[in-house]
Amino acid sequence: HYAIIKCDVSGHGVPAALIMVEVATLFLNSFKNWNMKNPNQGINIAPVVGQINDLLESRGFKGRFAAFTLCIMNTETGECWFCNAGDNLIHIYSGSQQKKNIVKLQETPAAGIFSTDLVDMKGGYKVSKLTLKKDDILFLFTDGIEEAKRIFRDDNFTPTVCAEPGLEKDQEHENHKCGEDNEEMSPERVTQIIEAVYARQKFTLHKFHAPSQQSDFDFDFSTCDGTADDAILALVSVEKVFRLYKPSNAIHSDRVKVDKNIDNFLRQHFVQYPAFCSDREEIENTPSHIYWCGVKEDPQYDDLTLIAIKKS
């Protein structure tokens, strides 16, 4: 049995860091001597969720909260018990169906907003059971991957807004609205990437309102092994390319820092890698990263935290 937590704290800076430290500490202390045969423990993880909630609520961090999913998994049987605070979506890739499904747990408020007594008046924190079948993969990730942003740019690489012909301001245009200046990576793209990796197929990342010749980027996952590592690397690598652009006036000193694991994955699977990433430069005293030169990227506003667990 393994205890797992996926937690996303609102905001940034010291208050957010303090909340995350407290959540992690309480989680580790709670499960340090956890006994699955103890009737007061076992799969009864709701009290731990309540304890985390009450701890954060008592701190009184104004406007700060933590959305998290707590899970106990039996890696032999595939049985999983979930309890959540404000994060009720579970992503499971079905090996038999060859598609990613979303399971909705009970909706509950994020931790730190209301006391557990008040949450109990609305039904309380509930434990839900799911069972992974052979070759199923459980994905747990924060919204940083789905909500990654890129700025719309015209052919001069000047930031612009969506002005799709025939649409009025605030009307829907695919994954954004007319008048907006950016698009998000989106849950739909995340699903498409995961399914393409396990099907060992090609995936095309289409960027809306992008400069000519930089709107479509191609990935070939035919040589992937179908591991959980492949899926995670594909998600973070495509997200990197999603924010990447190469202005016509870019020079060598325009550079993007990239993890070598991502660089290696893209070298194998990103079709346009030679055109965008071949000008590479080592970083002194930083063996884990390199620079791509002659390119730029939009800022990464949120951390990417992802885990994938495959039932063998």
Coordinates of C-alpha atoms in Angstrom, one line a residue:
H1 CA 0.0 0.0 0.0
Y2 CA 1.1 3.5 -0.8
A3 CA -0.2 6.8 0.5
I4 CA -0.3 9.5 -2.2
I5 CA -1.2 13.2 -2.1
K6 CA -1.5 15.7 -4.9
C7 CA -1.8 19.2 -3.6
D8 CA -2.1 22.7 -5.3
V9 CA -1.9 25.8 -3.1
S10 CA -3.4 29.0 -4.2
G11 CA -1.1 31.9 -4.9
H12 CA 2.7 32.2 -4.6
G13 CA 5.4 33.4 -2.2
V14 CA 5.9 32.7 1.5
P15 CA 2.3 32.1 2.5
A16 CA 1.8 29.5 -0.2
A17 CA 5.1 27.9 0.7
L18 CA 4.1 27.7 4.4
I19 CA 0.8 26.1 3.5
M20 CA 2.5 23.5 1.4
V21 CA 5.1 22.7 4.1
E22 CA 2.3 22.2 6.7
V23 CA 0.3 20.0 4.4
A24 CA 3.3 17.9 3.6
T25 CA 4.3 17.6 7.2
L26 CA 0.9 16.5 8.4
F27 CA 0.6 14.0 5.5
L28 CA 3.9 12.4 6.3
N29 CA 3.2 12.3 10.1
S30 CA -0.2 10.8 9.5
F31 CA 1.0 7.9 7.4
K32 CA 4.3 7.3 9.0
N33 CA 2.9 4.5 11.2
W34 CA -0.3 3.9 9.3
N35 CA -1.8 0.4 9.8
M36 CA -4.1 -0.9 7.1
K37 CA -5.4 -3.6 9.6
N38 CA -6.4 -1.0 12.2
P39 CA -10.2 -0.4 11.9
N40 CA -9.6 3.3 12.9
Q41 CA -7.1 3.7 10.0
G42 CA -7.1 1.3 7.1
I43 CA -8.9 3.0 4.2
N44 CA -10.4 5.6 6.6
I45 CA -8.5 8.6 5.2
A46 CA -11.3 11.2 5.6
P47 CA -10.1 12.2 9.1
V48 CA -6.7 13.1 7.6
V49 CA -8.3 15.3 5.1
G50 CA -10.3 16.9 7.9
Q51 CA -7.1 17.5 10.0
I52 CA -5.3 19.2 7.0
N53 CA -8.4 21.3 6.4
D54 CA -8.7 22.4 10.1
L55 CA -5.0 23.1 10.3
L56 CA -5.1 25.5 7.3
E57 CA -8.4 27.0 8.4
S58 CA -7.0 27.8 11.8
R59 CA -4.0 29.7 10.3
G60 CA -6.2 32.3 8.9
F61 CA -4.3 32.9 5.7
K62 CA -6.6 35.3 3.9
G63 CA -7.6 34.2 0.5
R64 CA -5.3 31.2 0.6
F65 CA -6.3 27.6 0.4
A66 CA -5.1 24.2 -0.8
A67 CA -6.9 21.9 -3.2
F68 CA -5.8 18.3 -2.9
T69 CA -6.5 14.7 -3.5
L70 CA -5.5 12.0 -1.0
C71 CA -5.2 8.4 -2.0
I72 CA -4.2 5.0 -0.7
M73 CA -3.3 2.6 -3.4
N74 CA -2.8 -1.2 -3.3
T75 CA -0.3 -1.7 -6.2
E76 CA -0.9 -5.5 -6.3
T77 CA -4.7 -5.4 -6.6
G78 CA -5.1 -1.9 -8.2
E79 CA -7.5 -0.9 -5.5
C80 CA -7.4 2.9 -4.8
W81 CA -9.3 4.8 -2.1
F82 CA -9.6 8.6 -2.7
C83 CA -10.7 11.5 -0.6
N84 CA -10.4 15.1 -1.8
A85 CA -10.7 18.7 -0.7
G86 CA -11.6 20.9 -3.7
D87 CA -10.0 18.6 -6.3
N88 CA -12.5 16.0 -7.4
L89 CA -11.3 14.9 -10.9
I90 CA -9.3 11.7 -11.3
H91 CA -7.7 10.9 -14.6
I92 CA -7.3 7.3 -15.6
Y93 CA -5.9 6.0 -18.9
S94 CA -7.7 2.7 -19.7
G95 CA -5.3 0.1 -21.2
S96 CA -8.2 -1.9 -22.6
Q97 CA -10.2 1.0 -24.0
Q98 CA -7.0 2.9 -25.0
K99 CA -8.5 6.2 -23.9
K100 CA -8.2 8.6 -20.9
N101 CA -11.3 8.8 -18.7
I102 CA -12.2 11.3 -16.0
V103 CA -13.8 10.1 -12.9
K104 CA -15.6 12.7 -10.8
L105 CA -15.5 12.3 -7.0
Q106 CA -17.8 14.1 -4.6
E107 CA -17.4 17.8 -4.7
T108 CA -16.0 19.4 -1.6
P109 CA -14.5 22.8 -0.7
A110 CA -10.8 23.3 -0.8
A111 CA -8.9 23.0 2.5
G112 CA -8.6 26.1 4.6
I113 CA -11.9 27.8 3.6
F114 CA -14.4 26.3 6.1
S115 CA -13.9 24.3 9.3
T116 CA -14.5 20.6 9.0
D117 CA -17.6 21.0 11.2
L118 CA -19.2 23.1 8.5
V119 CA -18.1 20.7 5.8
D120 CA -19.7 17.9 7.7
M121 CA -23.0 19.7 7.7
K122 CA -22.9 19.5 3.9
G123 CA -22.1 15.8 3.8
G124 CA -18.5 15.8 4.9
Y125 CA -15.4 14.3 3.3
K126 CA -16.2 10.9 1.7
V127 CA -13.9 8.1 0.7
S128 CA -14.4 6.7 -2.9
K129 CA -13.0 3.5 -4.2
L130 CA -11.7 2.8 -7.7
T131 CA -9.9 -0.2 -9.0
L132 CA -7.2 0.0 -11.7
K133 CA -7.2 -2.9 -14.2
K134 CA -4.1 -4.3 -15.8
D135 CA -2.3 -1.7 -17.9
D136 CA -4.4 1.2 -16.5
I137 CA -2.5 4.3 -15.6
L138 CA -3.5 6.7 -12.8
F139 CA -2.6 10.3 -13.6
L140 CA -2.4 12.9 -10.9
F141 CA -1.4 16.4 -11.9
T142 CA -2.0 20.0 -10.8
D143 CA -3.7 22.5 -13.1
G144 CA -0.4 24.0 -14.2
I145 CA -0.2 21.7 -17.2
E146 CA -3.8 22.4 -18.4
E147 CA -3.6 26.1 -17.7
A148 CA -0.2 26.8 -19.2
K149 CA -0.6 29.9 -21.4
R150 CA 0.9 31.3 -24.6
I151 CA 0.5 34.8 -26.0
F152 CA -1.1 35.4 -29.4
R153 CA 1.3 37.0 -31.8
D154 CA 1.0 38.3 -35.4
D155 CA 3.4 37.7 -38.2
N156 CA 5.7 40.4 -36.8
F157 CA 5.7 38.5 -33.4
T158 CA 3.9 41.4 -31.8
P159 CA 1.4 40.4 -29.1
T160 CA -2.2 40.6 -30.5
V161 CA -5.7 39.6 -29.6
C162 CA -8.1 37.2 -31.2
A163 CA -10.1 39.0 -34.0
E164 CA -11.5 36.0 -35.7
P165 CA -13.7 37.1 -38.7
G166 CA -17.4 36.7 -38.1
L167 CA -17.1 36.7 -34.3
E168 CA -17.9 39.4 -31.9
K169 CA -16.0 40.2 -28.7
D170 CA -16.4 37.4 -26.0
Q171 CA -17.8 34.9 -28.5
E172 CA -16.2 31.5 -28.3
H173 CA -13.4 30.7 -30.7
E174 CA -12.3 27.1 -30.1
N175 CA -10.4 27.1 -26.8
H176 CA -10.6 30.9 -26.1
K177 CA -12.8 33.9 -26.7
C178 CA -12.7 36.6 -29.3
G179 CA -10.8 39.6 -27.9
E180 CA -8.6 37.6 -25.6
D181 CA -4.8 37.7 -26.0
N182 CA -3.9 34.2 -25.0
E183 CA -4.8 30.5 -25.0
E184 CA -4.3 27.7 -22.5
M185 CA -2.8 24.3 -23.1
S186 CA -6.3 22.9 -22.2
P187 CA -7.6 19.6 -20.8
E188 CA -8.4 18.5 -24.3
R189 CA -4.8 18.7 -25.5
V190 CA -3.6 16.9 -22.3
T191 CA -5.9 14.0 -23.2
Q192 CA -4.9 14.0 -26.8
I193 CA -1.2 13.8 -25.9
I194 CA -1.6 11.0 -23.4
E195 CA -3.7 8.9 -25.9
A196 CA -1.2 9.6 -28.7
V197 CA 1.7 8.3 -26.6
Y198 CA 0.0 5.1 -25.7
A199 CA -1.3 4.6 -29.2
R200 CA 2.2 5.3 -30.5
Q201 CA 0.8 7.8 -32.9
K202 CA 1.6 11.3 -34.2
F203 CA 0.2 14.4 -32.5
T204 CA 0.0 17.9 -34.0
L205 CA 0.0 20.9 -31.6
H206 CA -1.9 23.7 -33.3
K207 CA -1.4 27.2 -31.9
F208 CA -4.1 29.7 -32.5
H209 CA -3.2 33.2 -33.8
A210 CA 0.5 32.3 -34.2
P211 CA 2.9 33.7 -36.8
S212 CA 3.0 31.9 -40.2
Q213 CA 5.0 28.7 -40.2
Q214 CA 4.8 28.6 -36.4
S215 CA 1.2 27.5 -35.9
D216 CA 1.6 23.7 -36.2
F217 CA 4.2 21.6 -34.4
D218 CA 4.4 17.9 -35.0
F219 CA 5.3 15.1 -32.6
D220 CA 5.9 11.5 -33.5
F221 CA 5.4 9.1 -30.6
S222 CA 5.7 5.9 -32.6
T223 CA 8.9 4.9 -31.0
C224 CA 7.7 5.4 -27.4
D225 CA 7.6 2.4 -25.1
G226 CA 4.2 3.1 -23.6
T227 CA 5.6 3.7 -20.1
A228 CA 4.3 6.1 -17.5
D229 CA 7.6 8.0 -18.0
D230 CA 6.9 8.5 -21.7
A231 CA 3.5 10.0 -20.9
I232 CA 4.8 12.4 -18.3
L233 CA 7.8 13.5 -20.5
A234 CA 5.5 14.0 -23.4
L235 CA 3.2 16.3 -21.4
V236 CA 5.9 18.5 -20.1
S237 CA 7.8 18.5 -23.4
V238 CA 4.8 19.5 -25.5
E239 CA 4.0 22.2 -22.9
K240 CA 7.5 23.6 -23.4
V241 CA 7.0 23.8 -27.1
F242 CA 3.6 25.3 -26.6
R243 CA 5.2 28.4 -25.0
L244 CA 8.1 28.4 -27.5
Y245 CA 8.5 30.8 -30.4
K246 CA 11.3 31.9 -32.7
P247 CA 11.1 35.6 -33.8
S248 CA 12.6 36.4 -37.1
N249 CA 15.0 38.8 -35.5
A250 CA 16.1 36.3 -32.8
I251 CA 19.8 36.2 -32.0
H252 CA 22.1 33.7 -30.3
S253 CA 21.8 35.5 -26.9
D254 CA 18.0 35.0 -27.0
R255 CA 17.8 31.7 -25.2
V256 CA 15.6 29.3 -23.2
K257 CA 16.7 27.1 -20.3
V258 CA 15.5 23.5 -20.7
D259 CA 15.9 20.3 -18.7
K260 CA 18.1 17.8 -20.5
N261 CA 15.5 15.1 -20.1
I262 CA 13.0 17.2 -22.0
D263 CA 15.6 18.1 -24.6
N264 CA 16.4 14.5 -25.1
F265 CA 12.8 13.5 -25.4
L266 CA 12.1 16.3 -27.9
R267 CA 15.2 15.4 -29.9
Q268 CA 13.6 12.0 -30.5
H269 CA 10.0 12.9 -31.0
F270 CA 9.7 16.6 -32.0
V271 CA 9.7 16.8 -35.8
Q272 CA 10.7 20.5 -35.9
Y273 CA 13.5 20.0 -33.4
P274 CA 16.3 20.8 -35.9
A275 CA 14.7 24.1 -36.8
F276 CA 14.0 25.3 -33.3
C277 CA 16.3 23.5 -30.8
S278 CA 19.5 22.6 -32.6
D279 CA 21.4 25.6 -31.4
R280 CA 22.3 24.3 -28.0
E281 CA 24.7 25.6 -25.3
E282 CA 25.9 24.0 -22.1
I283 CA 25.3 25.9 -18.9
E284 CA 28.3 26.1 -16.6
N285 CA 27.8 24.3 -13.2
T286 CA 24.3 23.2 -14.2
P287 CA 24.7 19.7 -15.7
S288 CA 20.9 19.0 -15.6
H289 CA 20.0 21.8 -18.0
I290 CA 21.1 23.4 -21.3
Y291 CA 20.2 26.5 -23.3
W292 CA 18.3 26.5 -26.6
C293 CA 19.6 29.6 -28.3
G294 CA 17.9 31.8 -30.9
V295 CA 14.5 31.2 -29.5
K296 CA 12.2 32.7 -26.8
E297 CA 9.3 31.4 -24.7
D298 CA 6.3 32.8 -22.9
P299 CA 6.5 32.8 -19.1
Q300 CA 5.6 29.7 -17.1
Y301 CA 3.2 31.0 -14.5
D302 CA 2.7 27.8 -12.6
D303 CA 4.7 24.8 -11.6
L304 CA 4.1 21.5 -13.3
T305 CA 3.6 18.7 -10.8
L306 CA 2.6 15.4 -12.4
I307 CA 2.7 11.7 -11.4
A308 CA 1.6 8.6 -13.3
I309 CA 1.3 5.1 -11.9
K310 CA 0.8 2.1 -14.1
K311 CA -1.0 -1.1 -12.9
S312 CA 1.1 -4.0 -14.2

